[in-house]
Short mmCIF file of C-alpha atoms in Angstrom, two decimals:
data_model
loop_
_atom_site.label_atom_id
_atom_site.label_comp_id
_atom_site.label_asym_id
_atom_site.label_seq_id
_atom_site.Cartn_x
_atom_site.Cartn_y
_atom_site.Cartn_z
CA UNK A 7 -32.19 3.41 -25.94
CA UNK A 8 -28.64 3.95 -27.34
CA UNK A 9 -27.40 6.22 -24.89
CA UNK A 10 -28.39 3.67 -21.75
CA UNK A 11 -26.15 1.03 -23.85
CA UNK A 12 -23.17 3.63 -23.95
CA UNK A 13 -23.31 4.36 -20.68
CA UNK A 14 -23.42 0.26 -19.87
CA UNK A 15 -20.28 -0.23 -22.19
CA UNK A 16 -18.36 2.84 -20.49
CA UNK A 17 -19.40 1.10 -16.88
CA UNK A 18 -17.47 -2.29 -18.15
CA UNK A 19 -14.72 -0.64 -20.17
CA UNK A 20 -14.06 0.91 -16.60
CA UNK A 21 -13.74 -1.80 -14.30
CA UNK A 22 -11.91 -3.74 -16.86
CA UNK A 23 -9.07 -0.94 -16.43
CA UNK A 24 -9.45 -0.74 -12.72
CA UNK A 25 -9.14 -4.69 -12.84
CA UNK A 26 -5.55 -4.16 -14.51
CA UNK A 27 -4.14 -1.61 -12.28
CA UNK A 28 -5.25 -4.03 -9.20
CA UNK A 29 -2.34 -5.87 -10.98
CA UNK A 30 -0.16 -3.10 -9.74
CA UNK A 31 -1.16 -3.06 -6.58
CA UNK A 32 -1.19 -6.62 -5.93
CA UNK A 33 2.73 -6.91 -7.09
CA UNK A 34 4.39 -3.39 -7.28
CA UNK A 35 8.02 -3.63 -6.46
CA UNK A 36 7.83 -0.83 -4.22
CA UNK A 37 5.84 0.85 -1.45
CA UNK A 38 5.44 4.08 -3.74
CA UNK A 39 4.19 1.70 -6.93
CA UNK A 40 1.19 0.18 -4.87
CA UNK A 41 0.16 4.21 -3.44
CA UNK A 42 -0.50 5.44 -6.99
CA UNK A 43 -1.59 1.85 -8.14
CA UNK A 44 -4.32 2.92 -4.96
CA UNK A 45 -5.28 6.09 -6.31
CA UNK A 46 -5.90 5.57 -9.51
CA UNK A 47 -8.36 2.52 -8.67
CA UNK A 48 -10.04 5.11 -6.49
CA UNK A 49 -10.01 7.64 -8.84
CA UNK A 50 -11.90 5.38 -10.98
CA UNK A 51 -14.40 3.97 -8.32
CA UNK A 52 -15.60 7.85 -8.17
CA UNK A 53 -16.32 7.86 -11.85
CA UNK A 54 -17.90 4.61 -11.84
CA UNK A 55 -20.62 5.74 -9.06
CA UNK A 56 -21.00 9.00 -11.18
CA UNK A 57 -22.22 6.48 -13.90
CA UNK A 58 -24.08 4.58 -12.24
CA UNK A 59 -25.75 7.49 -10.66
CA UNK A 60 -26.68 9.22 -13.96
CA UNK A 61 -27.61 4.99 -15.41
CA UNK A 62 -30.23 4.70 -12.14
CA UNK A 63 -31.84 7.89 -11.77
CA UNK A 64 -30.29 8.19 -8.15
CA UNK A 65 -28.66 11.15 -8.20
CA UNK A 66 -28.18 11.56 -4.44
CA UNK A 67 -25.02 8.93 -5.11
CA UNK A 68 -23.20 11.75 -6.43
CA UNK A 69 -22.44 13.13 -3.13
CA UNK A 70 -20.91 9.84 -1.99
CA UNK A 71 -18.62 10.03 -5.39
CA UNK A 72 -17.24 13.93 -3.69
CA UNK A 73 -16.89 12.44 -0.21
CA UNK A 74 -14.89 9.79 -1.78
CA UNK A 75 -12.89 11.59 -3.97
CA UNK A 76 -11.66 13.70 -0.71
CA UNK A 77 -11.06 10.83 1.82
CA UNK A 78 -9.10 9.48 -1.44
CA UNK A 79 -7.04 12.99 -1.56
CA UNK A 80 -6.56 13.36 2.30
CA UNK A 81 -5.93 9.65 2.27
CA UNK A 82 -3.10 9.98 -0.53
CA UNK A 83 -1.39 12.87 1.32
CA UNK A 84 -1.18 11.12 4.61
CA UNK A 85 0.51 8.04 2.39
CA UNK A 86 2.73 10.08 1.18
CA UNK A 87 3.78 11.79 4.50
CA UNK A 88 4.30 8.72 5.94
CA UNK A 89 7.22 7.46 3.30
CA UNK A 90 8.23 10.63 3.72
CA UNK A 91 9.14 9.97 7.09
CA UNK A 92 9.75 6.62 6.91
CA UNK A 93 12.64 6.83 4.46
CA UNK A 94 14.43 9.50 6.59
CA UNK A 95 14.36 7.88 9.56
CA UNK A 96 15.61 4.70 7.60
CA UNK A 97 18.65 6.50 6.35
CA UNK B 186 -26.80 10.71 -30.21
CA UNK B 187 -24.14 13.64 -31.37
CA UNK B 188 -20.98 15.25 -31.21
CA UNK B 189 -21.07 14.60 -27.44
CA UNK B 190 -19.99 11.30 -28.05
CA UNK B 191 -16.33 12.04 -28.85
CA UNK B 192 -16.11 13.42 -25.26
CA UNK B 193 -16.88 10.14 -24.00
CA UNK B 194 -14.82 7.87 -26.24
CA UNK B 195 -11.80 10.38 -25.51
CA UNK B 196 -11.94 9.99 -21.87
CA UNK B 197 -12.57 6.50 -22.65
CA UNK B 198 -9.57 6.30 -24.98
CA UNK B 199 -7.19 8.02 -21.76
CA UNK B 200 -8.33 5.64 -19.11
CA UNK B 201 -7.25 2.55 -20.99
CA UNK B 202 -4.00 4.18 -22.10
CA UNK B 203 -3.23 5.23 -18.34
CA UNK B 204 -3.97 1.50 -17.18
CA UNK B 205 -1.59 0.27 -20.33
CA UNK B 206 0.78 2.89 -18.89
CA UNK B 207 0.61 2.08 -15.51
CA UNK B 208 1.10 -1.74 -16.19
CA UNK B 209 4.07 -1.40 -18.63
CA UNK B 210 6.27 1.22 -17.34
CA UNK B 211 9.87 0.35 -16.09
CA UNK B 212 9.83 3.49 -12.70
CA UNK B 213 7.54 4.66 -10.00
CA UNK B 214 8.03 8.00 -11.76
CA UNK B 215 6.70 7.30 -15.23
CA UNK B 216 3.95 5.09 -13.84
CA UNK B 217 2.80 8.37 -11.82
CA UNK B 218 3.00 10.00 -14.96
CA UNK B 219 0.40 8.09 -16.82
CA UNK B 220 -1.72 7.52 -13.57
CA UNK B 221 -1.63 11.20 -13.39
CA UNK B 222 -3.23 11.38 -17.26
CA UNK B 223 -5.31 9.34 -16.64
CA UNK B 224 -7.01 10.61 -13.60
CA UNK B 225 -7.42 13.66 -14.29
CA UNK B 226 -8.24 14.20 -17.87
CA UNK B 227 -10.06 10.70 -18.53
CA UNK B 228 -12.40 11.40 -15.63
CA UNK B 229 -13.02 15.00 -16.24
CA UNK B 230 -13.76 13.89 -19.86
CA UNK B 231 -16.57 11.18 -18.62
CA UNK B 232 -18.03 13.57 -15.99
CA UNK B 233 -18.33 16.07 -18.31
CA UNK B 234 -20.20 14.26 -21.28
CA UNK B 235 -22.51 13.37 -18.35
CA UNK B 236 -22.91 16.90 -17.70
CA UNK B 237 -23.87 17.56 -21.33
CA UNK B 238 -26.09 14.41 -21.60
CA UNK B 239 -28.06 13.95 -18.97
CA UNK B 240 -31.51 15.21 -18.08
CA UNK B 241 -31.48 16.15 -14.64
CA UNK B 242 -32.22 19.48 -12.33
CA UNK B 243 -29.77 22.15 -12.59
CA UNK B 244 -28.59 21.26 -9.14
CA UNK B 245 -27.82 17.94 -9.74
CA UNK B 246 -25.68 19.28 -13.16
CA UNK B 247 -24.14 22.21 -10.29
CA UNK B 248 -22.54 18.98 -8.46
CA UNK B 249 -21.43 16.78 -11.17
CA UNK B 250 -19.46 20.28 -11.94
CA UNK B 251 -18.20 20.68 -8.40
CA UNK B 252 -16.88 17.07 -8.60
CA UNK B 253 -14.88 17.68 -11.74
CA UNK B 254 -13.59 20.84 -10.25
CA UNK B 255 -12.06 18.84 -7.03
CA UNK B 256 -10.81 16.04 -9.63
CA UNK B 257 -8.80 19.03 -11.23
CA UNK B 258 -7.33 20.82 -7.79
CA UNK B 259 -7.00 17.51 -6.03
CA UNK B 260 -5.41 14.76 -8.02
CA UNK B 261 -2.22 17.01 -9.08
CA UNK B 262 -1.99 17.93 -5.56
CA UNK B 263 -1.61 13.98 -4.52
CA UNK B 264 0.07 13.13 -7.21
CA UNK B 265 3.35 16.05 -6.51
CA UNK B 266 3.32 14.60 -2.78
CA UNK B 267 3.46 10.96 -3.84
CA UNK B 268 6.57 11.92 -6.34
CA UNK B 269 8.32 13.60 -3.87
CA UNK B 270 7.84 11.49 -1.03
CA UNK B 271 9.24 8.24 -3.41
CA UNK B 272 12.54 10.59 -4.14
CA UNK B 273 12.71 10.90 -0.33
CA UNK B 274 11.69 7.17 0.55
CA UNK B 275 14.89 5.77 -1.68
CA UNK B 276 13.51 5.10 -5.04
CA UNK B 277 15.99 5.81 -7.23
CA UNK B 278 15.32 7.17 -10.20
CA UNK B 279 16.21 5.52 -13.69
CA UNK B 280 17.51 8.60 -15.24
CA UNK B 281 20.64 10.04 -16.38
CA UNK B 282 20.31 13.51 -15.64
CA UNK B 283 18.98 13.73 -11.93
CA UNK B 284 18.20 17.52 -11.34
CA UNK B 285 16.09 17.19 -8.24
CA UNK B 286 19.64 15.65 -6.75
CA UNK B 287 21.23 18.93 -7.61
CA UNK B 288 19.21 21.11 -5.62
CA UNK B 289 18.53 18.99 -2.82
CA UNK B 290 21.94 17.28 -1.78
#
């Protein structure tokens, strides 16, 4: 059916992106560079398990796509307070 | 098949923008810029033409909604804390008018 084929093409479009931010991560200049290159993967892993929830008929997935998304959040915050710190100690 | 469709190719459209934009960009702050674009409204589009589409209980559509809602409070909220915590890490910004310098000598 043509919507099962949509959803396929959506699945690969999305890794294919996630696959160029790893780039990012991989070599971003700075510290700051690879903690949004993070998030955004992540970001995108929570999508792609909402897909593939909806694509297999599982649908209790979708409540490891919310616990993701806010270990991702909580995750990002702590990140962030840590360069926080970091750079004022530094200078 | 139906209008639904231009949900999906919008969100579709945004993701692969954001990932151009996150590749090509010369600053930490533009590159959250497009990451921010990207996450929010890309992935809010997709979730939501799986809301329309799919046949499923109402509960299962009441959580697909829940996890759009905490895409929309949550990623905004990481992204401010990320920008602010570069400014205050050292990265300097490639600007010429630096307000955020102003008010916070």
């Amino acid at each position: 059916m043509a919507q099962e084929s949509l959803l396929v093409s959506a699945f690969y479009l999305l890794v294919f992106t996630a696959v160029l931010i790893t780039y990012r991560v991989l070599r971003g200049p700075t510290l700051p560079d690879r903690v949004v290159g993070l998030n955004t993967v992540t970001t995108k892993v929570v999508v792609i398990i909402a897909l593939v929830s909806v694509m297999r008929e599982e649908y209790y997935l979708i409540d490891l796509a919310i616990v993701l998304l806010m270990v991702n959040s909580v995750g990002g915050l702590i990140l962030a307070k840590y360069m926080e710190r970091r750079g004022r100690s530094g200078t | 098949m139906g209008p639904e469709v231009l949900v999906l190719l919008f969100g579709e459209a945004v993701m692969v923008f954001g990932a151009l934009g996150i590749i090509r960009f010369p600053d930490v702050y533009t590159r959250l810029h497009a990451a921010t674009k990207c996450d929010t409204g890309g992935a809010m589009s997709i979730i939501l033409y799986l809301v329309l589409t799919m046949d499923a209980p109402a509960l299962v559509r009441a959580k697909f909604l829940v996890l759009a809602f905490l895409i929309a409070m949550m990623n905004p909220m990481v992204s401010h804390a990320i920008a602010r915590a570069a400014y205050r890490y050292g990265v300097i910004p490639k600007v010429v008018v630096d307000m955020y310098a102003w008010d916070n000598p």
